[in-house]
Amino acid sequence: MVATSDTNLLAGPAPSGAPRRYVYVQTFGCQMNVNDTDRIMQVLAPHNYRPTDDPAQASLILLNTCSVRDKAEQKMLSQLGRLAPLKEYNDDLVLGVAGCVAQQEGERLLKKVPYLDLVFGPDHIAELPELVARAREHERVSETTFTKRKAFTFIEAEPREETRVSEFVTIMKGCDKVCSFCIVPFTRGREVSKPADAVVREVERLVAAGAREVTVLGQNVNSYGKDLQGDRIPTFAELLRRIDAIEGLERLRFTTSHPMDAIDDLVACFGELPSLCEFFHLPVQSGNDRVLREMRRFYTVAEYEETVAALRRQSPGIALSTDIIVGFPGETDAEFEDTLALLARVRYDTIFAFKYSPRPGTRASEMDDTVPEPVKRERLARVLALQDAITRERMEAYVGETVEVLVEGPSRMASKGQAARWQLMGRTRTNVIVNFPVPLGEFWSDRWIGKLARVNVEEAKSNSLYGTLA
Ligand code: 5AD
Ligand code: SF4
């Protein structure tokens, strides 16, 4: 969950006429939603909305929701319940729900929540000012139709006033895959790629504003460009090449990829494009072929591991992470053991593991959810315990090494305790957080932020490294 109080998009001169208003947005879920929240702020800015982190001050409150896994809707509903009393004190307040739950529920949500004014899906962010104006006229508004592929236009992102060292750029929306457990194709619609020139322009603007690292975002980035018309359609690998060539961009990352799309071209980019960081999040979901078939993932465990081997040949130090689902309908004990065995063979640097939960409308939700909750819980615990041990070993392997750190800012530890005081934090190219101390005078100077530091790693913690300047 990310609140947007640090978003500075709304600073700058206010257009005359419109009264100043405040907007409070609470963001749930993935980086795509965080990015959508930035676009929400961007389209509201010319209408004189400023961000606030106090809902009581806001005349527009939006919950930008996620439905990829269980309980998202309940979480959102109870948050709405907490916010509802504000409507009694503030006649002007418009309360709205955005994101994947909005897309999925639409009108139903208005029926269920009598004090809700506005529900809109991710395709309708550009129209938000009009939707809010309609809601202010006491109309209850629901906009959840998908825009047709050809008619869809992306909102080109403008750098926020204080651009961060590491920024995100959306390169496509939606997903054309049919993974049987996944709601994303229903909430985000078909794939639409942002034209390559627009992507390059956005990255160039961010770099000009001070970003040194960019992560390009999409539900399935390797299928980038498949929907674009015209005789010169860039593939994802070609798009990465164009971004890599941008002057001043130090590091390039991407997320997320499906293991079967154009993967060979992508593997070839590692080690070839200087800015492309040695880190790959490659969701496998299960270590068993029958389960993968039921999940409609369209690869076998052996094919997946061949890709991992190819990546490691191409880029020996590459860090890998993955997503795992335990307790998929019909998953037996033996099939679950196959997932543990895969984790032990691949030795990922990190993983994200989830208990299966049926999502409305998906194919898997029609299967019997056979694995009892306590078994799912136990499987999840075993996956996490195994991975914890592997992650610890992989972190220990950094101790004694000198790593290149892109410095992002003061360490979160910086305010805690005397000893930890003047620490900066950044990441290695393999995406590990590194904290290191600097003298007080340098801590407050511009000397480090956005620069590359060489750090001798002295200690491995569970989620970060500690070192001193080399
Ligand atoms: N149940 C559990 N996990 C899920 N994910 C997606 N849908 C479900 C579901 N129904 C997980 C997958 C995906 C990640 C973003 O969320 O592992 O890669
Ligand atoms: Fe969902 Fe990812 Fe499969 Fe697309 S590729 S359906 S987003 S799990």
Tab-separated table of C-alpha atoms and ligand atoms in Angstrom:
chain	number	residue	atom	x	y	z
A	1	MET	CA	0.000	0.000	0.000
A	2	VAL	CA	1.459	3.331	-1.008
A	3	ALA	CA	0.031	6.685	-0.024
A	4	THR	CA	0.739	9.512	-2.383
A	5	SER	CA	1.542	12.232	0.062
A	6	ASP	CA	5.013	12.537	-1.396
A	7	THR	CA	3.710	13.225	-4.894
A	8	ASN	CA	4.641	16.705	-5.927
A	9	LEU	CA	2.924	16.657	-9.281
A	10	LEU	CA	0.425	19.252	-8.252
A	11	ALA	CA	2.870	21.961	-7.340
A	12	GLY	CA	3.273	24.922	-9.677
A	13	PRO	CA	1.068	27.811	-10.607
A	14	ALA	CA	-2.681	27.311	-10.236
A	15	PRO	CA	-4.921	28.178	-13.159
A	16	SER	CA	-7.002	31.178	-12.247
A	17	GLY	CA	-10.674	30.692	-11.522
A	18	ALA	CA	-10.950	27.166	-10.146
A	19	PRO	CA	-11.030	27.058	-6.342
A	20	ARG	CA	-8.193	25.164	-4.745
A	21	ARG	CA	-9.169	21.674	-3.659
A	22	TYR	CA	-7.364	18.771	-2.059
A	23	VAL	CA	-7.293	15.159	-3.211
A	24	TYR	CA	-6.418	12.159	-1.069
A	25	VAL	CA	-5.526	8.964	-2.924
A	26	GLN	CA	-4.784	5.663	-1.265
A	27	THR	CA	-3.071	3.163	-3.534
A	28	PHE	CA	-3.244	-0.609	-3.143
A	29	GLY	CA	-1.430	-3.303	-5.088
A	30	CYS	CA	1.183	-3.305	-7.803
A	31	GLN	CA	3.506	-0.773	-9.346
A	32	MET	CA	1.037	-0.330	-12.192
A	33	ASN	CA	-1.457	1.104	-9.713
A	34	VAL	CA	1.194	3.350	-8.186
A	35	ASN	CA	1.878	4.634	-11.694
A	36	ASP	CA	-1.855	5.114	-12.350
A	37	THR	CA	-2.066	7.186	-9.175
A	38	ASP	CA	0.637	9.467	-10.557
A	39	ARG	CA	-1.425	9.861	-13.752
A	40	ILE	CA	-4.535	10.603	-11.641
A	41	MET	CA	-2.617	13.400	-9.928
A	42	GLN	CA	-1.342	14.617	-13.272
A	43	VAL	CA	-4.808	14.971	-14.862
A	44	LEU	CA	-6.229	16.648	-11.753
A	45	ALA	CA	-3.412	19.198	-11.420
A	46	PRO	CA	-4.713	21.644	-14.093
A	47	HIS	CA	-8.052	21.588	-12.267
A	48	ASN	CA	-6.361	22.972	-9.195
A	49	TYR	CA	-6.297	19.824	-7.075
A	50	ARG	CA	-3.377	19.481	-4.691
A	51	PRO	CA	-2.456	16.272	-2.905
A	52	THR	CA	-3.002	15.862	0.796
A	53	ASP	CA	-2.281	13.014	3.180
A	54	ASP	CA	-5.164	14.073	5.434
A	55	PRO	CA	-8.481	12.657	4.200
A	56	ALA	CA	-10.380	15.155	6.384
A	57	GLN	CA	-8.920	18.009	4.331
A	58	ALA	CA	-9.826	16.455	0.979
A	59	SER	CA	-12.766	17.263	-1.253
A	60	LEU	CA	-11.920	14.266	-3.428
A	61	ILE	CA	-10.986	10.891	-1.942
A	62	LEU	CA	-10.021	8.018	-4.218
A	63	LEU	CA	-9.103	4.447	-3.376
A	64	ASN	CA	-7.000	2.993	-6.188
A	65	THR	CA	-7.686	-0.697	-5.683
A	66	CYS	CA	-6.225	-4.113	-6.466
A	67	SER	CA	-8.096	-7.377	-7.015
A	68	VAL	CA	-5.311	-9.740	-8.039
A	69	ARG	CA	-5.669	-11.750	-4.859
A	70	ASP	CA	-8.211	-12.442	-2.188
A	71	LYS	CA	-9.560	-10.016	0.368
A	72	ALA	CA	-8.723	-6.962	-1.717
A	73	GLU	CA	-12.378	-6.073	-1.960
A	74	GLN	CA	-13.079	-6.543	1.759
A	75	LYS	CA	-10.037	-4.421	2.563
A	76	MET	CA	-11.292	-1.693	0.291
A	77	LEU	CA	-14.858	-1.892	1.659
A	78	SER	CA	-13.719	-1.555	5.266
A	79	GLN	CA	-11.529	1.410	4.311
A	80	LEU	CA	-14.560	3.017	2.623
A	81	GLY	CA	-16.512	2.425	5.828
A	82	ARG	CA	-13.842	4.288	7.801
A	83	LEU	CA	-13.976	7.214	5.375
A	84	ALA	CA	-17.798	7.376	5.142
A	85	PRO	CA	-18.359	9.647	8.197
A	86	LEU	CA	-16.365	12.378	6.414
A	87	LYS	CA	-19.271	12.702	3.966
A	88	GLU	CA	-21.450	13.900	6.837
A	89	TYR	CA	-19.150	16.786	7.660
A	90	ASN	CA	-18.315	17.788	4.111
A	91	ASP	CA	-21.064	18.239	1.493
A	92	ASP	CA	-18.440	18.944	-1.109
A	93	LEU	CA	-16.671	15.612	-0.688
A	94	VAL	CA	-16.620	13.193	-3.632
A	95	LEU	CA	-15.727	9.626	-2.691
A	96	GLY	CA	-14.545	7.346	-5.493
A	97	VAL	CA	-13.072	3.940	-6.209
A	98	ALA	CA	-10.540	3.423	-9.014
A	99	GLY	CA	-8.396	0.509	-10.182
A	100	CYS	CA	-9.077	-3.184	-10.604
A	101	VAL	CA	-11.914	-3.649	-8.079
A	102	ALA	CA	-13.700	-0.686	-9.686
A	103	GLN	CA	-13.261	-2.237	-13.136
A	104	GLN	CA	-14.512	-5.571	-11.910
A	105	GLU	CA	-17.492	-4.371	-9.861
A	106	GLY	CA	-18.659	-1.189	-11.648
A	107	GLU	CA	-22.356	-0.369	-10.984
A	108	ARG	CA	-22.544	-3.212	-8.454
A	109	LEU	CA	-20.239	-1.263	-6.177
A	110	LEU	CA	-22.510	1.812	-6.334
A	111	LYS	CA	-25.441	-0.400	-5.339
A	112	LYS	CA	-23.515	-2.015	-2.520
A	113	VAL	CA	-22.113	1.235	-1.083
A	114	PRO	CA	-24.853	3.886	-0.908
A	115	TYR	CA	-22.515	6.760	-0.002
A	116	LEU	CA	-20.099	6.081	-2.872
A	117	ASP	CA	-20.168	8.744	-5.626
A	118	LEU	CA	-17.822	7.495	-8.302
A	119	VAL	CA	-16.444	4.242	-9.728
A	120	PHE	CA	-14.051	4.240	-12.692
A	121	GLY	CA	-11.720	1.744	-14.355
A	122	PRO	CA	-8.081	2.294	-15.349
A	123	ASP	CA	-9.051	3.196	-18.945
A	124	HIS	CA	-10.930	6.296	-17.738
A	125	ILE	CA	-8.233	8.206	-15.868
A	126	ALA	CA	-7.977	10.858	-18.576
A	127	GLU	CA	-11.698	11.676	-18.138
A	128	LEU	CA	-11.461	11.935	-14.364
A	129	PRO	CA	-11.983	15.729	-14.104
A	130	GLU	CA	-15.295	15.403	-16.031
A	131	LEU	CA	-16.350	12.387	-13.977
A	132	VAL	CA	-15.695	14.279	-10.752
A	133	ALA	CA	-17.597	17.314	-12.078
A	134	ARG	CA	-20.576	15.058	-12.802
A	135	ALA	CA	-20.356	13.531	-9.316
A	136	ARG	CA	-20.363	17.044	-7.848
A	137	GLU	CA	-23.698	17.601	-9.582
A	138	HIS	CA	-24.936	14.718	-7.395
A	139	GLU	CA	-24.926	12.146	-10.177
A	140	ARG	CA	-23.632	8.711	-9.180
A	141	VAL	CA	-21.040	7.906	-11.830
A	142	SER	CA	-19.745	4.533	-13.031
A	143	GLU	CA	-17.339	4.314	-16.001
A	144	THR	CA	-15.901	0.860	-16.574
A	145	THR	CA	-16.153	0.191	-20.306
A	146	PHE	CA	-12.888	-0.793	-21.974
A	147	THR	CA	-11.639	1.608	-24.602
A	148	LYS	CA	-11.156	-0.157	-27.945
A	149	ARG	CA	-7.547	-1.007	-28.666
A	150	LYS	CA	-7.236	1.395	-31.602
A	151	ALA	CA	-8.890	4.249	-29.733
A	152	PHE	CA	-6.802	3.862	-26.577
A	153	THR	CA	-4.332	6.660	-25.915
A	154	PHE	CA	-1.862	6.703	-23.070
A	155	ILE	CA	-1.465	9.723	-20.862
A	156	GLU	CA	2.153	10.713	-21.446
A	157	ALA	CA	3.776	11.005	-18.070
A	158	GLU	CA	5.322	14.309	-17.075
A	159	PRO	CA	8.153	14.286	-14.562
A	160	ARG	CA	7.036	15.252	-11.072
A	161	GLU	CA	8.612	18.345	-9.565
A	162	GLU	CA	11.054	16.316	-7.518
A	163	THR	CA	12.015	13.519	-9.840
A	164	ARG	CA	13.390	10.492	-8.045
A	165	VAL	CA	16.655	8.798	-8.928
A	166	SER	CA	14.642	5.700	-9.837
A	167	GLU	CA	11.429	6.151	-11.834
A	168	PHE	CA	8.831	3.993	-13.616
A	169	VAL	CA	7.441	4.240	-17.132
A	170	THR	CA	4.374	2.323	-18.288
A	171	ILE	CA	4.946	0.879	-21.761
A	172	MET	CA	1.747	-1.118	-22.173
A	173	LYS	CA	-1.539	-1.893	-20.545
A	174	GLY	CA	-3.539	-5.113	-20.240
A	175	CYS	CA	-2.640	-8.742	-20.825
A	176	ASP	CA	-3.555	-11.161	-23.622
A	177	LYS	CA	-2.465	-14.275	-21.713
A	178	VAL	CA	-5.033	-16.683	-20.325
A	179	CYS	CA	-3.482	-17.888	-17.045
A	180	SER	CA	-6.434	-19.641	-15.454
A	181	PHE	CA	-5.972	-18.158	-11.950
A	182	CYS	CA	-5.537	-14.551	-13.002
A	183	ILE	CA	-8.033	-11.714	-13.017
A	184	VAL	CA	-5.772	-9.192	-14.748
A	185	PRO	CA	-7.095	-9.846	-18.289
A	186	PHE	CA	-10.568	-9.032	-16.924
A	187	THR	CA	-9.631	-5.907	-14.991
A	188	ARG	CA	-7.020	-4.471	-17.321
A	189	GLY	CA	-8.343	-5.631	-20.680
A	190	ARG	CA	-6.443	-6.482	-23.849
A	191	GLU	CA	-2.830	-5.551	-24.430
A	192	VAL	CA	-2.200	-2.097	-25.836
A	193	SER	CA	1.382	-0.926	-26.336
A	194	LYS	CA	2.452	2.661	-25.952
A	195	PRO	CA	4.157	3.792	-29.182
A	196	ALA	CA	7.946	3.456	-28.915
A	197	ASP	CA	8.568	7.153	-29.669
A	198	ALA	CA	6.337	8.122	-26.745
A	199	VAL	CA	8.170	5.705	-24.435
A	200	VAL	CA	11.543	7.100	-25.486
A	201	ARG	CA	10.310	10.685	-25.046
A	202	GLU	CA	9.082	9.901	-21.527
A	203	VAL	CA	12.360	8.311	-20.508
A	204	GLU	CA	14.316	11.229	-21.995
A	205	ARG	CA	12.208	13.709	-20.041
A	206	LEU	CA	12.709	11.788	-16.806
A	207	VAL	CA	16.460	11.593	-17.339
A	208	ALA	CA	16.583	15.317	-18.122
A	209	ALA	CA	14.732	15.907	-14.835
A	210	GLY	CA	17.290	13.875	-12.852
A	211	ALA	CA	16.271	10.200	-13.018
A	212	ARG	CA	19.199	7.807	-13.430
A	213	GLU	CA	17.309	4.523	-13.373
A	214	VAL	CA	14.075	3.645	-15.176
A	215	THR	CA	11.926	0.548	-14.784
A	216	VAL	CA	9.589	-0.051	-17.703
A	217	LEU	CA	6.263	-1.509	-16.664
A	218	GLY	CA	3.654	-3.774	-18.158
A	219	GLN	CA	1.753	-6.909	-17.161
A	220	ASN	CA	3.697	-8.850	-19.760
A	221	VAL	CA	6.378	-6.605	-21.220
A	222	ASN	CA	7.924	-9.142	-23.566
A	223	SER	CA	4.838	-9.138	-25.730
A	224	TYR	CA	5.353	-5.399	-26.231
A	225	GLY	CA	4.518	-4.208	-29.750
A	226	LYS	CA	2.509	-7.208	-30.852
A	227	ASP	CA	-0.634	-5.092	-31.105
A	228	LEU	CA	0.977	-2.082	-32.821
A	229	GLN	CA	0.198	-1.379	-36.465
A	230	GLY	CA	2.681	-0.182	-39.077
A	231	ASP	CA	5.594	-1.569	-41.000
A	232	ARG	CA	8.277	-0.920	-38.410
A	233	ILE	CA	7.034	-2.525	-35.229
A	234	PRO	CA	9.637	-2.653	-32.471
A	235	THR	CA	9.890	-5.783	-30.378
A	236	PHE	CA	10.477	-5.459	-26.644
A	237	ALA	CA	14.194	-6.162	-27.139
A	238	GLU	CA	14.380	-3.406	-29.775
A	239	LEU	CA	12.579	-1.014	-27.463
A	240	LEU	CA	15.114	-1.811	-24.712
A	241	ARG	CA	17.920	-1.060	-27.181
A	242	ARG	CA	16.433	2.360	-27.950
A	243	ILE	CA	16.040	3.172	-24.254
A	244	ASP	CA	19.527	1.907	-23.451
A	245	ALA	CA	20.939	4.413	-25.973
A	246	ILE	CA	19.487	7.409	-24.088
A	247	GLU	CA	22.299	9.605	-22.854
A	248	GLY	CA	22.472	9.894	-19.057
A	249	LEU	CA	20.391	6.816	-18.276
A	250	GLU	CA	22.543	4.732	-15.965
A	251	ARG	CA	20.280	1.755	-15.308
A	252	LEU	CA	17.360	0.100	-17.039
A	253	ARG	CA	14.989	-2.498	-15.549
A	254	PHE	CA	11.693	-4.031	-16.605
A	255	THR	CA	8.813	-5.896	-15.038
A	256	THR	CA	6.913	-8.229	-15.530
A	257	SER	CA	7.564	-10.992	-18.047
A	258	HIS	CA	5.842	-14.209	-19.014
A	259	PRO	CA	8.437	-16.973	-19.485
A	260	MET	CA	7.256	-17.922	-22.973
A	261	ASP	CA	7.130	-14.682	-24.994
A	262	ALA	CA	10.103	-13.754	-27.178
A	263	ILE	CA	12.310	-14.844	-24.337
A	264	ASP	CA	15.431	-15.644	-26.411
A	265	ASP	CA	15.677	-12.080	-27.760
A	266	LEU	CA	15.311	-10.761	-24.259
A	267	VAL	CA	17.967	-13.087	-22.814
A	268	ALA	CA	20.359	-11.825	-25.509
A	269	CYS	CA	19.939	-8.237	-24.223
A	270	PHE	CA	21.648	-9.068	-20.910
A	271	GLY	CA	25.314	-8.321	-21.040
A	272	GLU	CA	24.799	-6.600	-24.391
A	273	LEU	CA	22.990	-3.443	-23.249
A	274	PRO	CA	25.220	-1.600	-20.765
A	275	SER	CA	22.359	-0.077	-18.768
A	276	LEU	CA	20.282	-3.256	-18.495
A	277	CYS	CA	20.653	-4.416	-14.891
A	278	GLU	CA	21.465	-7.999	-13.941
A	279	PHE	CA	18.110	-8.745	-12.415
A	280	PHE	CA	15.183	-10.708	-13.825
A	281	HIS	CA	11.775	-11.298	-12.231
A	282	LEU	CA	10.497	-14.360	-14.042
A	283	PRO	CA	7.290	-15.753	-12.510
A	284	VAL	CA	7.194	-19.552	-12.613
A	285	GLN	CA	4.086	-20.102	-10.398
A	286	SER	CA	4.632	-23.867	-9.922
A	287	GLY	CA	7.333	-26.508	-10.229
A	288	ASN	CA	4.991	-29.171	-11.581
A	289	ASP	CA	4.054	-29.680	-15.236
A	290	ARG	CA	0.494	-30.864	-14.616
A	291	VAL	CA	-0.234	-27.855	-12.411
A	292	LEU	CA	1.363	-25.529	-14.977
A	293	ARG	CA	-0.928	-27.025	-17.641
A	294	GLU	CA	-3.962	-26.436	-15.443
A	295	MET	CA	-2.731	-22.910	-14.845
A	296	ARG	CA	-2.522	-22.498	-18.642
A	297	ARG	CA	1.010	-21.212	-18.478
A	298	PHE	CA	2.123	-23.014	-21.669
A	299	TYR	CA	5.633	-23.995	-20.605
A	300	THR	CA	7.099	-26.984	-18.842
A	301	VAL	CA	9.407	-26.860	-15.848
A	302	ALA	CA	12.254	-28.083	-18.093
A	303	GLU	CA	11.667	-25.279	-20.616
A	304	TYR	CA	11.587	-22.733	-17.825
A	305	GLU	CA	14.845	-24.027	-16.368
A	306	GLU	CA	16.434	-23.932	-19.823
A	307	THR	CA	15.630	-20.206	-19.928
A	308	VAL	CA	17.181	-19.772	-16.480
A	309	ALA	CA	20.304	-21.622	-17.656
A	310	ALA	CA	20.495	-19.463	-20.796
A	311	LEU	CA	20.207	-16.317	-18.669
A	312	ARG	CA	22.980	-17.470	-16.385
A	313	ARG	CA	25.220	-18.347	-19.339
A	314	GLN	CA	24.590	-14.897	-20.810
A	315	SER	CA	24.923	-13.026	-17.516
A	316	PRO	CA	26.581	-15.184	-14.838
A	317	GLY	CA	25.919	-12.897	-11.869
A	318	ILE	CA	22.281	-12.255	-12.714
A	319	ALA	CA	19.847	-12.115	-9.768
A	320	LEU	CA	16.566	-13.931	-10.226
A	321	SER	CA	13.217	-13.618	-8.538
A	322	THR	CA	9.876	-15.296	-9.124
A	323	ASP	CA	6.222	-15.633	-8.126
A	324	ILE	CA	4.865	-18.872	-6.652
A	325	ILE	CA	1.271	-19.926	-6.051
A	326	VAL	CA	0.669	-22.725	-3.541
A	327	GLY	CA	-2.545	-24.692	-3.199
A	328	PHE	CA	-3.803	-24.308	-6.769
A	329	PRO	CA	-6.970	-26.449	-7.236
A	330	GLY	CA	-5.983	-30.119	-7.302
A	331	GLU	CA	-2.335	-29.550	-6.267
A	332	THR	CA	-1.263	-32.738	-4.479
A	333	ASP	CA	1.437	-33.053	-1.808
A	334	ALA	CA	3.812	-34.552	-4.376
A	335	GLU	CA	3.110	-31.761	-6.864
A	336	PHE	CA	3.769	-29.201	-4.165
A	337	GLU	CA	7.092	-30.942	-3.356
A	338	ASP	CA	8.032	-30.346	-7.013
A	339	THR	CA	7.760	-26.604	-6.381
A	340	LEU	CA	10.101	-26.888	-3.377
A	341	ALA	CA	12.520	-28.895	-5.493
A	342	LEU	CA	12.465	-26.258	-8.229
A	343	LEU	CA	13.244	-23.516	-5.688
A	344	ALA	CA	16.160	-25.579	-4.394
A	345	ARG	CA	17.522	-26.103	-7.934
A	346	VAL	CA	17.108	-22.540	-9.240
A	347	ARG	CA	18.140	-20.812	-6.010
A	348	TYR	CA	16.349	-17.526	-6.619
A	349	ASP	CA	17.599	-14.436	-4.858
A	350	THR	CA	14.071	-13.561	-3.735
A	351	ILE	CA	10.566	-14.835	-4.318
A	352	PHE	CA	6.967	-13.710	-3.838
A	353	ALA	CA	4.732	-16.576	-2.732
A	354	PHE	CA	0.951	-16.609	-2.442
A	355	LYS	CA	-1.815	-18.944	-1.359
A	356	TYR	CA	-4.164	-19.588	-4.253
A	357	SER	CA	-7.464	-17.716	-3.989
A	358	PRO	CA	-10.269	-18.042	-6.559
A	359	ARG	CA	-10.897	-14.824	-8.477
A	360	PRO	CA	-14.351	-14.139	-9.930
A	361	GLY	CA	-14.747	-14.921	-13.618
A	362	THR	CA	-11.474	-16.837	-14.013
A	363	ARG	CA	-11.331	-20.412	-15.337
A	364	ALA	CA	-9.700	-21.705	-12.184
A	365	SER	CA	-12.571	-20.331	-10.092
A	366	GLU	CA	-14.803	-22.952	-11.760
A	367	MET	CA	-12.566	-25.751	-10.446
A	368	ASP	CA	-13.062	-27.097	-6.937
A	369	ASP	CA	-10.776	-25.226	-4.550
A	370	THR	CA	-9.628	-28.584	-3.168
A	371	VAL	CA	-6.665	-27.660	-1.018
A	372	PRO	CA	-7.883	-26.843	2.523
A	373	GLU	CA	-6.814	-23.503	3.990
A	374	PRO	CA	-4.557	-25.041	6.704
A	375	VAL	CA	-2.719	-27.022	4.004
A	376	LYS	CA	-2.293	-23.892	1.875
A	377	ARG	CA	-0.960	-22.117	4.947
A	378	GLU	CA	1.495	-24.887	5.697
A	379	ARG	CA	2.689	-25.052	2.088
A	380	LEU	CA	3.222	-21.308	2.042
A	381	ALA	CA	5.212	-21.491	5.278
A	382	ARG	CA	7.420	-24.262	3.864
A	383	VAL	CA	8.083	-22.343	0.652
A	384	LEU	CA	9.001	-19.228	2.604
A	385	ALA	CA	11.227	-21.120	5.050
A	386	LEU	CA	13.172	-22.777	2.242
A	387	GLN	CA	13.542	-19.503	0.372
A	388	ASP	CA	14.611	-17.629	3.513
A	389	ALA	CA	17.556	-19.974	3.872
A	390	ILE	CA	18.504	-19.600	0.203
A	391	THR	CA	18.112	-15.798	0.290
A	392	ARG	CA	20.321	-15.652	3.378
A	393	GLU	CA	23.056	-17.614	1.608
A	394	ARG	CA	22.825	-15.453	-1.476
A	395	MET	CA	23.050	-12.289	0.625
A	396	GLU	CA	26.040	-13.669	2.578
A	397	ALA	CA	27.830	-14.174	-0.744
A	398	TYR	CA	28.040	-10.383	-1.168
A	399	VAL	CA	30.105	-9.980	2.015
A	400	GLY	CA	33.687	-9.097	1.068
A	401	GLU	CA	32.641	-7.986	-2.429
A	402	THR	CA	32.765	-4.447	-3.774
A	403	VAL	CA	29.467	-3.464	-5.367
A	404	GLU	CA	28.285	-0.558	-7.499
A	405	VAL	CA	25.491	1.306	-5.733
A	406	LEU	CA	23.207	3.869	-7.350
A	407	VAL	CA	22.518	6.207	-4.428
A	408	GLU	CA	18.832	7.011	-3.977
A	409	GLY	CA	18.824	9.061	-0.771
A	410	PRO	CA	19.073	8.951	3.016
A	411	SER	CA	18.759	5.475	4.465
A	412	ARG	CA	15.556	4.656	6.269
A	413	MET	CA	17.826	3.871	9.210
A	414	ALA	CA	19.120	7.430	9.099
A	415	SER	CA	16.813	8.758	11.771
A	416	LYS	CA	17.125	5.749	14.073
A	417	GLY	CA	19.822	5.589	16.719
A	418	GLN	CA	23.152	7.404	16.814
A	419	ALA	CA	25.320	4.805	15.154
A	420	ALA	CA	23.134	4.486	12.105
A	421	ARG	CA	22.748	8.182	11.679
A	422	TRP	CA	24.320	9.474	8.530
A	423	GLN	CA	23.676	6.606	6.201
A	424	LEU	CA	22.757	6.729	2.568
A	425	MET	CA	20.908	3.984	0.729
A	426	GLY	CA	20.976	2.747	-2.799
A	427	ARG	CA	20.748	-0.473	-4.770
A	428	THR	CA	23.138	-2.773	-6.526
A	429	ARG	CA	22.473	-3.584	-10.175
A	430	THR	CA	21.081	-6.865	-8.842
A	431	ASN	CA	18.461	-4.856	-6.924
A	432	VAL	CA	19.762	-5.390	-3.398
A	433	ILE	CA	19.478	-2.462	-0.972
A	434	VAL	CA	22.828	-1.249	0.403
A	435	ASN	CA	23.221	1.150	3.331
A	436	PHE	CA	26.509	2.917	3.959
A	437	PRO	CA	27.623	5.744	6.260
A	438	VAL	CA	28.981	9.083	5.055
A	439	PRO	CA	30.323	12.072	6.998
A	440	LEU	CA	27.643	14.532	8.110
A	441	GLY	CA	28.801	17.247	5.690
A	442	GLU	CA	28.424	14.900	2.735
A	443	PHE	CA	25.115	13.517	3.915
A	444	TRP	CA	23.356	16.812	3.302
A	445	SER	CA	25.248	17.704	0.123
A	446	ASP	CA	24.308	16.786	-3.445
A	447	ARG	CA	27.502	14.857	-3.734
A	448	TRP	CA	25.961	11.378	-3.624
A	449	ILE	CA	22.293	11.332	-4.583
A	450	GLY	CA	21.887	10.005	-8.117
A	451	LYS	CA	25.580	9.070	-8.283
A	452	LEU	CA	27.267	5.685	-8.402
A	453	ALA	CA	29.217	4.717	-5.288
A	454	ARG	CA	31.576	1.753	-4.851
A	455	VAL	CA	30.856	0.080	-1.556
A	456	ASN	CA	32.711	-2.711	0.253
A	457	VAL	CA	30.070	-4.999	1.684
A	458	GLU	CA	30.760	-5.851	5.327
A	459	GLU	CA	27.512	-7.314	6.568
A	460	ALA	CA	24.454	-9.057	5.141
A	461	LYS	CA	21.090	-8.471	6.824
A	462	SER	CA	17.921	-10.280	5.805
A	463	ASN	CA	16.800	-7.642	3.305
A	464	SER	CA	19.778	-5.374	2.857
A	465	LEU	CA	23.548	-5.088	2.888
A	466	TYR	CA	25.727	-2.807	4.959
A	467	GLY	CA	29.095	-1.540	3.814
A	468	THR	CA	31.578	1.293	3.667
A	469	LEU	CA	32.780	3.381	0.753
A	470	ALA	CA	35.565	1.686	-1.180
B	1	5AD	N1	-4.294	-16.570	-6.290
B	1	5AD	C1	-3.047	-16.460	-5.766
B	1	5AD	N2	-2.057	-15.767	-6.360
B	1	5AD	C2	-2.337	-15.135	-7.522
B	1	5AD	N3	-1.572	-14.380	-8.331
B	1	5AD	C3	-2.329	-13.977	-9.374
B	1	5AD	N4	-3.582	-14.472	-9.260
B	1	5AD	C4	-3.614	-15.203	-8.119
B	1	5AD	C5	-4.619	-15.963	-7.448
B	1	5AD	N5	-5.836	-16.086	-7.955
B	1	5AD	C6	-0.161	-14.132	-8.103
B	1	5AD	C7	0.697	-14.722	-9.233
B	1	5AD	C8	1.117	-13.507	-10.014
B	1	5AD	C9	1.199	-12.473	-8.914
B	1	5AD	C10	1.201	-11.054	-9.367
B	1	5AD	O1	0.063	-12.722	-8.110
B	1	5AD	O2	1.804	-15.377	-8.663
B	1	5AD	O3	2.338	-13.688	-10.692
B	2	SF4	FE1	-2.077	-12.614	-15.185
B	2	SF4	FE2	0.557	-12.374	-15.686
B	2	SF4	FE3	-0.841	-14.479	-16.660
B	2	SF4	FE4	-1.232	-11.990	-17.674
B	2	SF4	S1	0.686	-13.230	-17.767
B	2	SF4	S2	-2.811	-13.491	-17.144
B	2	SF4	S3	-1.020	-10.733	-15.821
B	2	SF4	S4	-0.417	-13.994	-14.490
